[in-house]
């Protein structure tokens, strides 16, 4: 794997700037210390740029998909069984895993940037900050971003320390104990309530701004997702917030053609709620695409679609989404233990095709963080869980009709639950959602242990008998270990069971 740790600058996140070039002349706050001065509107604007900048770090470019799809039944490791990534696939992640440490540190870095803004903005008296409600908008943006990062942490690690003051070197203030999962989710709710109150539906008429900044629609969407994911879930609230997104003045709509979402020519579209914009051949390029695709550069790629996922697309006759999300390629320069162990050049191997233009580590393909189809299928889930089976079927069929699949019928609650879970899998593959869906529906252990996935070896050009992959999933593996180096630095951090 090629390591690329580049500090990026978000080019379209402040309304009113007329070009990326002009924006790039603004220096974001990427080093947050007690010595930073926040005296003007410009200082605060620079700081919020730095807060959005976290979306260009490794977690959001790559690891969120590994955690959401590779850990699940959607994908194999690939990448020549990279020793840091292989445990994601086999559900054997150790506390010393380097990727776990990256994720923890990058997410808390994002939280720290938001904390600084929220703690400093009240002291800035620059009148420019109060023009056009900008102060309140920034409070809403920082609150949303902090909530978004805490959501990634709590669903990955369970209860984590709630750090709201990142401006201290005092160990008593920084070496915090873990809060409970419920306490973390309650803090997320508080932040999102602030965000919903202060954020606009849109910042004007330019979708290249509205789709890459926090908006009221994004806050409502995240609120729907967290009320579904938390252990003490409340599907009546999920339904309320899903409806707020669907009926938003922002005018979200499903695209008529599913493939348009991912062809590289239709970003910042009506279905997008929040996405990360990238610019090809610049420091703002998306290097993550190269890790999934681009077999022409001669090495095996990561997050290889599983046989179970491919079979699901085929059994559902879902050619539209299969062709948009997966591409099959032969004449490869390596053996693949799951699909082509003897490196037969005539055998086709699947690749994650969600983004399609790797461009030699310099892709301009965007990544969606929130989109309407996610919220519509989540609404169907909430309708089903609250007893409205007919409504759940009608909502789900909005998604199915777009890809020319027949309507589902509301036969029973359990059958609808399975249909919704399957629909989300086919719709959202390789968008980092599948593991969360399995956990939320209390089926992760059963699904992973029932998988009949296999690998092969090859000797003298002869493929071996299939070797079953045993995932040994249990409830301890539903969340990841607290990184050991963080525990070494903070003696108040306890470890999760089973690690």
Coordinates of C-alpha atoms in Angstrom, one line a residue:
X1 CA 0.0 0.0 0.0
X2 CA 1.1 3.5 -0.7
X3 CA 0.9 5.7 2.4
X4 CA -0.3 9.2 1.6
X5 CA -0.8 11.5 4.5
X6 CA -1.5 14.9 2.9
X7 CA -3.1 17.9 4.6
X8 CA -5.8 19.0 2.3
X9 CA -7.7 22.3 2.1
X10 CA -11.4 22.2 1.4
X11 CA -12.0 24.4 -1.6
X12 CA -15.8 25.0 -1.6
X13 CA -16.9 25.2 2.0
X14 CA -17.3 28.9 2.6
X15 CA -20.2 30.6 0.8
X16 CA -19.4 33.7 -1.1
X17 CA -16.1 32.7 -2.5
X18 CA -16.2 32.6 -6.2
X19 CA -13.4 30.2 -7.1
X20 CA -11.3 27.4 -5.6
X21 CA -8.2 29.4 -6.4
X22 CA -9.4 32.3 -4.3
X23 CA -10.3 29.9 -1.5
X24 CA -6.9 28.2 -1.6
X25 CA -5.3 31.5 -0.7
X26 CA -6.9 31.1 2.7
X27 CA -4.8 29.2 5.2
X28 CA -6.8 26.8 7.4
X29 CA -6.1 26.4 11.1
X30 CA -4.5 22.9 11.1
X31 CA -2.4 23.3 14.3
X32 CA -4.6 24.0 17.3
X33 CA -2.8 25.2 20.4
X34 CA -3.4 27.6 23.2
X35 CA -1.2 30.1 21.4
X36 CA -3.6 30.4 18.4
X37 CA -5.2 33.8 18.2
X38 CA -8.9 34.2 17.3
X39 CA -9.5 37.9 17.0
X40 CA -11.4 38.4 13.8
X41 CA -14.0 36.9 11.5
X42 CA -11.2 35.8 9.2
X43 CA -9.6 33.8 12.0
X44 CA -12.9 32.0 12.7
X45 CA -13.5 31.4 9.0
X46 CA -10.0 29.9 8.6
X47 CA -10.7 27.7 11.6
X48 CA -13.9 26.3 10.1
X49 CA -12.0 25.5 6.9
X50 CA -9.6 23.5 9.1
X51 CA -12.5 21.7 10.7
X52 CA -13.9 20.5 7.3
X53 CA -10.3 19.6 6.3
X54 CA -10.7 16.4 8.4
X55 CA -12.8 14.9 5.6
X56 CA -9.7 14.7 3.5
X57 CA -7.9 12.5 6.0
X58 CA -7.5 8.8 5.8
X59 CA -10.5 7.8 7.9
X60 CA -13.0 9.4 5.6
X61 CA -11.2 8.7 2.4
X62 CA -10.7 5.0 3.1
X63 CA -11.1 3.5 6.5
X64 CA -14.8 4.2 6.9
X65 CA -15.4 1.9 3.9
X66 CA -13.0 -0.8 5.4
X67 CA -14.9 -0.7 8.7
X68 CA -18.3 -0.6 7.0
X69 CA -17.9 -3.1 4.1
X70 CA -14.7 -5.1 4.6
X71 CA -15.7 -6.1 8.1
X72 CA -19.0 -7.3 6.7
X73 CA -20.2 -9.9 4.2
X74 CA -19.6 -7.4 1.3
X75 CA -15.9 -7.8 0.7
X76 CA -12.6 -9.6 1.1
X77 CA -9.3 -7.9 2.1
X78 CA -7.4 -8.0 -1.2
X79 CA -4.3 -5.9 -1.1
X80 CA -2.1 -9.1 -0.8
X81 CA -3.6 -9.6 2.7
X82 CA -2.0 -6.4 4.1
X83 CA -1.3 -7.3 7.8
X84 CA -3.0 -4.1 9.1
X85 CA -6.1 -4.6 7.0
X86 CA -6.6 -8.4 6.9
X87 CA -7.9 -8.4 10.6
X88 CA -10.8 -6.2 9.5
X89 CA -11.9 -9.0 7.2
X90 CA -11.3 -11.8 9.6
X91 CA -12.7 -10.0 12.6
X92 CA -9.4 -10.4 14.5
X93 CA -8.5 -6.7 15.0
X94 CA -5.9 -6.4 17.8
X95 CA -5.6 -3.5 20.1
X96 CA -2.2 -2.6 18.5
X97 CA -3.6 -2.3 15.0
X98 CA -2.2 0.8 13.3
X99 CA -5.3 1.6 11.5
X100 CA -7.4 1.7 14.7
X101 CA -4.9 4.3 16.0
X102 CA -5.1 6.4 12.9
X103 CA -8.9 6.4 13.1
X104 CA -9.1 7.3 16.8
X105 CA -6.5 10.1 16.4
X106 CA -7.9 11.6 13.2
X107 CA -11.5 11.7 14.6
X108 CA -10.4 13.3 17.8
X109 CA -8.3 15.8 15.8
X110 CA -11.5 16.7 14.0
X111 CA -13.4 17.1 17.3
X112 CA -10.5 19.2 18.7
X113 CA -10.8 21.6 15.8
X114 CA -14.6 22.0 16.4
X115 CA -14.0 22.4 20.1
X116 CA -11.7 25.3 19.5
X117 CA -14.2 27.1 17.3
X118 CA -17.1 26.6 19.7
X119 CA -15.0 27.7 22.7
X120 CA -13.5 30.8 20.9
X121 CA -16.2 32.2 18.7
X122 CA -18.1 33.9 21.6
X123 CA -15.0 36.0 22.3
X124 CA -14.7 37.4 18.8
X125 CA -16.4 40.7 18.4
X126 CA -15.7 41.4 14.7
X127 CA -18.9 42.8 13.2
X128 CA -18.3 40.9 10.0
X129 CA -19.0 37.7 11.9
X130 CA -22.5 38.8 12.7
X131 CA -23.3 39.9 9.1
X132 CA -25.9 37.6 7.4
X133 CA -26.1 35.4 10.5
X134 CA -22.7 34.0 9.9
X135 CA -21.7 33.5 13.6
X136 CA -24.7 31.3 14.1
X137 CA -24.0 29.4 10.9
X138 CA -20.5 28.6 12.0
X139 CA -21.7 27.5 15.4
X140 CA -24.1 25.1 13.6
X141 CA -21.4 23.9 11.3
X142 CA -18.9 23.2 14.1
X143 CA -21.6 21.5 16.2
X144 CA -22.6 19.3 13.2
X145 CA -19.0 18.3 12.4
X146 CA -18.3 17.4 16.1
X147 CA -21.4 15.3 16.2
X148 CA -20.4 13.6 12.9
X149 CA -17.0 12.6 14.3
X150 CA -18.4 11.4 17.6
X151 CA -20.9 9.2 15.6
X152 CA -18.0 7.5 13.9
X153 CA -16.2 6.9 17.2
X154 CA -19.2 5.6 19.2
X155 CA -20.3 3.1 16.5
X156 CA -16.7 1.9 16.1
X157 CA -15.5 1.8 19.7
X158 CA -18.6 2.0 21.9
X159 CA -18.4 4.5 24.7
X160 CA -15.5 7.0 24.3
X161 CA -14.2 10.0 26.3
X162 CA -16.4 13.1 25.6
X163 CA -13.8 15.8 25.0
X164 CA -15.4 19.2 24.7
X165 CA -12.3 21.3 25.7
X166 CA -9.3 20.8 23.5
X167 CA -7.4 23.9 24.7
X168 CA -5.7 22.5 27.7
X169 CA -2.4 20.7 28.5
X170 CA -3.7 19.6 32.0
X171 CA -3.8 15.8 32.2
X172 CA -6.8 16.0 34.5
X173 CA -8.7 17.6 31.8
X174 CA -7.4 15.6 28.9
X175 CA -6.9 12.1 30.3
X176 CA -10.6 11.5 30.5
X177 CA -12.4 8.2 31.3
X178 CA -14.7 6.7 28.8
X179 CA -18.3 7.8 28.8
X180 CA -21.1 5.3 28.2
X181 CA -22.5 4.7 24.7
X182 CA -25.7 6.4 25.8
X183 CA -23.8 9.4 27.1
X184 CA -21.9 9.8 23.8
X185 CA -25.1 9.6 21.8
X186 CA -26.8 12.1 24.1
X187 CA -23.9 14.6 23.4
X188 CA -24.4 14.0 19.7
X189 CA -28.1 14.8 20.1
X190 CA -27.2 18.0 21.9
X191 CA -24.8 19.1 19.1
X192 CA -27.3 18.2 16.4
X193 CA -30.0 20.2 18.1
X194 CA -27.7 23.2 18.0
X195 CA -26.9 22.5 14.4
X196 CA -30.6 22.2 13.3
X197 CA -31.4 25.5 15.1
X198 CA -28.5 27.4 13.5
X199 CA -27.9 25.9 10.1
X200 CA -29.7 27.0 6.9
X201 CA -31.4 24.7 4.4
X202 CA -29.0 26.1 1.8
X203 CA -26.4 28.9 1.6
X204 CA -27.7 30.2 -1.7
X205 CA -28.3 28.6 -5.1
X206 CA -24.9 27.0 -5.8
X207 CA -25.0 23.2 -5.2
X208 CA -21.2 23.1 -5.2
X209 CA -21.5 24.9 -1.9
X210 CA -24.7 23.5 -0.5
X211 CA -23.6 19.9 -0.9
X212 CA -20.2 20.1 0.8
X213 CA -21.2 22.2 3.8
X214 CA -23.2 21.3 6.9
X215 CA -26.9 22.2 6.3
X216 CA -30.1 21.7 8.2
X217 CA -30.8 18.7 6.0
X218 CA -27.5 17.1 6.8
X219 CA -28.2 17.6 10.6
X220 CA -31.6 16.1 10.3
X221 CA -30.2 13.1 8.3
X222 CA -27.5 12.5 10.9
X223 CA -30.1 12.8 13.7
X224 CA -32.2 10.1 12.0
X225 CA -29.2 7.8 11.7
X226 CA -28.0 8.2 15.3
X227 CA -31.5 7.5 16.7
X228 CA -31.6 4.3 14.7
X229 CA -28.0 3.2 15.6
X230 CA -27.9 3.8 19.3
X231 CA -28.8 0.8 21.5
X232 CA -31.7 2.6 23.1
X233 CA -33.0 3.4 19.6
X234 CA -36.3 5.3 19.0
X235 CA -37.8 4.6 15.6
X236 CA -40.5 7.3 16.1
X237 CA -37.7 9.9 16.2
X238 CA -36.0 8.2 13.2
X239 CA -39.2 8.6 11.3
X240 CA -39.6 12.3 12.3
X241 CA -36.1 13.2 11.2
X242 CA -36.3 11.2 8.0
X243 CA -39.4 13.0 7.1
X244 CA -37.7 16.4 7.9
X245 CA -35.1 15.5 5.3
X246 CA -37.5 14.2 2.7
X247 CA -39.7 17.3 2.9
X248 CA -36.8 19.7 3.3
X249 CA -36.9 23.1 1.6
X250 CA -33.5 22.1 0.1
X251 CA -35.5 20.0 -2.3
X252 CA -33.7 16.6 -2.1
X253 CA -34.8 14.2 -4.8
X254 CA -33.7 10.8 -6.0
X255 CA -31.8 10.9 -9.3
X256 CA -33.7 9.1 -12.1
X257 CA -30.7 7.0 -13.1
X258 CA -28.8 5.3 -10.2
X259 CA -25.6 5.0 -12.2
X260 CA -25.5 8.8 -12.6
X261 CA -24.6 9.1 -8.9
X262 CA -21.3 7.5 -9.5
X263 CA -20.2 8.3 -13.0
X264 CA -18.2 11.3 -12.0
X265 CA -20.3 13.7 -14.0
X266 CA -23.2 14.3 -11.7
X267 CA -21.8 15.2 -8.3
X268 CA -23.5 17.9 -6.0
X269 CA -26.8 16.5 -7.3
X270 CA -30.3 16.7 -5.9
X271 CA -29.9 13.3 -4.1
X272 CA -26.7 14.4 -2.4
X273 CA -27.1 15.7 1.2
X274 CA -23.4 15.9 2.1
X275 CA -20.3 14.9 0.1
X276 CA -16.6 15.4 0.1
X277 CA -15.4 17.2 -3.1
X278 CA -12.1 16.3 -4.7
X279 CA -10.3 18.0 -7.6
X280 CA -8.3 15.8 -9.9
X281 CA -4.5 16.3 -10.3
X282 CA -4.3 18.7 -7.4
X283 CA -3.6 18.5 -3.6
X284 CA -7.3 18.1 -3.3
X285 CA -7.4 14.8 -5.3
X286 CA -8.9 11.6 -3.9
X287 CA -6.1 9.0 -3.6
X288 CA -8.5 6.4 -2.0
X289 CA -9.9 5.3 -5.4
X290 CA -6.5 3.9 -6.4
X291 CA -6.7 1.5 -3.5
X292 CA -9.9 0.0 -4.8
X293 CA -9.5 0.0 -8.5
X294 CA -6.8 0.6 -11.1
X295 CA -5.5 -3.0 -11.7
X296 CA -3.4 -1.7 -14.5
X297 CA -0.7 -0.5 -12.0
X298 CA 0.2 -4.1 -11.3
X299 CA -0.7 -4.9 -7.7
X300 CA -3.8 -6.3 -5.9
X301 CA -6.4 -3.9 -4.6
X302 CA -8.3 -3.7 -1.4
X303 CA -12.0 -4.3 -0.5
X304 CA -12.6 -6.9 -3.2
X305 CA -16.3 -7.7 -3.6
X306 CA -17.3 -11.0 -2.0
X307 CA -18.9 -13.9 -3.8
X308 CA -21.8 -13.5 -1.4
X309 CA -22.4 -9.9 -2.5
X310 CA -22.1 -10.7 -6.2
X311 CA -24.5 -13.6 -5.7
X312 CA -27.0 -11.3 -4.0
X313 CA -27.0 -8.9 -6.9
X314 CA -27.5 -11.8 -9.3
X315 CA -30.3 -13.5 -7.3
X316 CA -32.2 -10.2 -7.2
X317 CA -31.6 -9.6 -10.9
X318 CA -30.2 -6.2 -9.9
X319 CA -28.1 -5.5 -13.0
X320 CA -28.4 -1.7 -12.6
X321 CA -26.7 -1.5 -9.2
X322 CA -24.3 -4.4 -9.8
X323 CA -22.9 -2.7 -12.9
X324 CA -22.7 0.7 -11.2
X325 CA -20.9 -0.7 -8.1
X326 CA -18.8 -3.6 -9.3
X327 CA -16.6 -4.1 -12.4
X328 CA -15.0 -7.4 -13.5
X329 CA -11.6 -7.4 -15.0
X330 CA -9.2 -10.2 -16.3
X331 CA -5.6 -10.3 -17.4
X332 CA -4.4 -9.4 -13.9
X333 CA -0.8 -9.6 -12.8
X334 CA -1.5 -11.3 -9.5
X335 CA -3.3 -14.3 -8.0
X336 CA -6.4 -13.7 -6.0
X337 CA -7.0 -16.3 -3.3
X338 CA -10.8 -15.8 -3.4
X339 CA -11.5 -15.5 -7.1
X340 CA -8.4 -16.6 -9.2
X341 CA -5.8 -18.4 -7.1
X342 CA -3.8 -19.7 -10.1
X343 CA -3.6 -16.3 -11.9
X344 CA -5.5 -17.5 -14.9
X345 CA -5.6 -14.5 -17.2
X346 CA -9.0 -15.5 -18.6
X347 CA -10.7 -15.4 -15.2
X348 CA -12.5 -12.1 -14.3
X349 CA -12.1 -10.7 -10.8
X350 CA -14.5 -8.1 -9.3
X351 CA -13.5 -4.6 -8.1
X352 CA -15.2 -2.0 -6.1
X353 CA -16.4 0.4 -8.7
X354 CA -18.2 3.0 -6.7
X355 CA -15.7 5.6 -7.8
X356 CA -14.4 5.0 -11.3
X357 CA -11.5 7.4 -12.1
X358 CA -8.4 6.5 -9.9
X359 CA -6.2 8.7 -12.1
X360 CA -3.0 7.5 -10.6
X361 CA -3.6 8.5 -7.0
X362 CA -5.1 11.8 -8.2
X363 CA -8.8 11.2 -8.7
X364 CA -11.5 13.9 -8.8
X365 CA -14.2 11.4 -7.7
X366 CA -16.3 12.6 -4.8
X367 CA -17.5 10.5 -1.8
X368 CA -21.0 10.8 -0.4
X369 CA -21.2 11.1 3.4
X370 CA -25.0 11.4 3.4
X371 CA -27.5 10.9 0.5
X372 CA -31.2 10.7 0.2
X373 CA -31.6 7.0 -0.7
X374 CA -30.0 6.1 2.7
X375 CA -32.6 8.2 4.5
X376 CA -35.5 6.8 2.4
X377 CA -34.6 3.2 3.2
X378 CA -34.0 4.2 6.8
X379 CA -37.5 5.7 6.8
X380 CA -38.8 2.3 5.5
X381 CA -37.0 0.6 8.4
X382 CA -38.6 3.0 10.9
X383 CA -42.1 2.6 9.4
X384 CA -41.7 -1.2 9.6
X385 CA -40.5 -1.1 13.2
X386 CA -43.4 1.1 14.2
X387 CA -46.0 -1.2 12.6
X388 CA -46.7 0.6 9.3
X389 CA -45.8 -2.3 7.0
X390 CA -47.7 -1.0 4.0
X391 CA -46.0 2.4 4.4
X392 CA -42.6 0.7 4.7
X393 CA -43.2 -1.3 1.5
X394 CA -44.4 1.8 -0.4
X395 CA -41.3 3.7 0.7
X396 CA -38.9 0.9 -0.1
X397 CA -40.5 0.6 -3.6
X398 CA -39.4 4.1 -4.4
X399 CA -35.8 2.8 -4.3
X400 CA -36.6 -0.4 -6.1
X401 CA -38.5 1.2 -8.9
X402 CA -35.5 3.3 -9.8
X403 CA -33.5 0.2 -10.7
X404 CA -36.4 -1.6 -12.4
X405 CA -37.0 -4.1 -9.7
X406 CA -40.5 -5.3 -8.8
X407 CA -42.4 -4.0 -5.8
X408 CA -42.1 -5.8 -2.5
X409 CA -45.3 -6.8 -0.7
X410 CA -45.8 -6.2 3.1
X411 CA -46.4 -9.8 4.1
X412 CA -44.9 -9.7 7.7
X413 CA -42.7 -7.4 9.8
X414 CA -39.8 -9.9 9.8
X415 CA -40.0 -10.4 6.0
X416 CA -40.1 -6.6 5.5
X417 CA -37.1 -6.2 7.9
X418 CA -35.1 -8.7 5.7
X419 CA -36.2 -7.0 2.5
X420 CA -35.2 -3.5 3.8
X421 CA -31.8 -4.9 5.0
X422 CA -31.2 -6.5 1.6
X423 CA -32.2 -3.3 -0.2
X424 CA -29.8 -1.2 1.8
X425 CA -27.0 -3.7 1.0
X426 CA -27.6 -3.5 -2.7
X427 CA -28.1 0.3 -2.7
X428 CA -25.3 1.3 -0.4
X429 CA -22.5 -1.2 -1.0
X430 CA -19.1 0.3 -0.6
X431 CA -20.4 3.4 1.1
X432 CA -19.5 2.2 4.6
X433 CA -23.0 1.3 5.8
X434 CA -23.3 -2.5 5.8
X435 CA -21.6 -3.3 9.2
X436 CA -23.7 -0.7 10.9
X437 CA -26.9 -2.2 9.3
X438 CA -26.0 -5.7 10.5
X439 CA -25.3 -4.5 14.0
X440 CA -28.4 -2.3 14.2
X441 CA -30.6 -5.2 13.1
X442 CA -29.0 -7.6 15.6
X443 CA -28.0 -10.0 12.9
X444 CA -24.2 -9.4 12.5
X445 CA -23.2 -12.5 14.5
X446 CA -25.5 -14.8 12.6
X447 CA -24.8 -13.3 9.2
X448 CA -21.1 -13.5 9.5
X449 CA -21.0 -17.0 11.0
X450 CA -23.4 -18.3 8.3
X451 CA -21.3 -17.1 5.5
X452 CA -20.0 -19.8 3.2
X453 CA -17.0 -17.9 1.9
X454 CA -13.9 -19.8 0.8
X455 CA -10.4 -19.2 -0.4
X456 CA -8.0 -21.3 -2.4
X457 CA -4.3 -22.0 -2.9
X458 CA -2.6 -23.0 -6.1
X459 CA 0.1 -25.6 -6.7
X460 CA 1.6 -26.3 -10.1
X461 CA -1.2 -24.5 -11.7
X462 CA -3.9 -26.6 -10.0
X463 CA -6.5 -24.9 -7.8
X464 CA -6.8 -26.5 -4.3
X465 CA -10.0 -27.6 -2.8
X466 CA -12.0 -24.7 -1.2
X467 CA -10.8 -23.7 2.2
X468 CA -13.7 -22.3 4.3
X469 CA -13.2 -18.9 6.0
X470 CA -14.3 -19.0 9.6
X471 CA -15.2 -15.6 11.0
X472 CA -15.9 -16.7 14.5
X473 CA -18.0 -13.7 15.1
X474 CA -19.4 -12.9 18.6
X475 CA -20.9 -9.9 20.4
X476 CA -17.4 -8.7 21.5
X477 CA -16.5 -8.2 17.8
X478 CA -19.3 -5.8 17.1
X479 CA -17.1 -3.0 18.2
X480 CA -13.3 -2.5 17.8
X481 CA -10.6 -2.4 20.4
X482 CA -9.5 0.8 22.0
X483 CA -6.0 1.5 20.5
X484 CA -3.4 0.3 22.9
X485 CA -1.1 3.4 22.5
X486 CA -4.0 5.6 23.5
X487 CA -4.5 3.5 26.6
X488 CA -0.8 3.7 27.4
X489 CA -1.0 7.5 27.2
X490 CA -4.3 7.7 29.1
X491 CA -4.5 5.3 32.1
X492 CA -8.2 6.1 32.5
X493 CA -9.1 4.4 29.3
X494 CA -10.5 0.9 29.8
X495 CA -10.5 -1.8 27.1
X496 CA -13.6 -3.3 25.4
X497 CA -14.5 -6.9 26.3
X498 CA -12.7 -9.6 24.3
X499 CA -9.6 -7.6 23.5

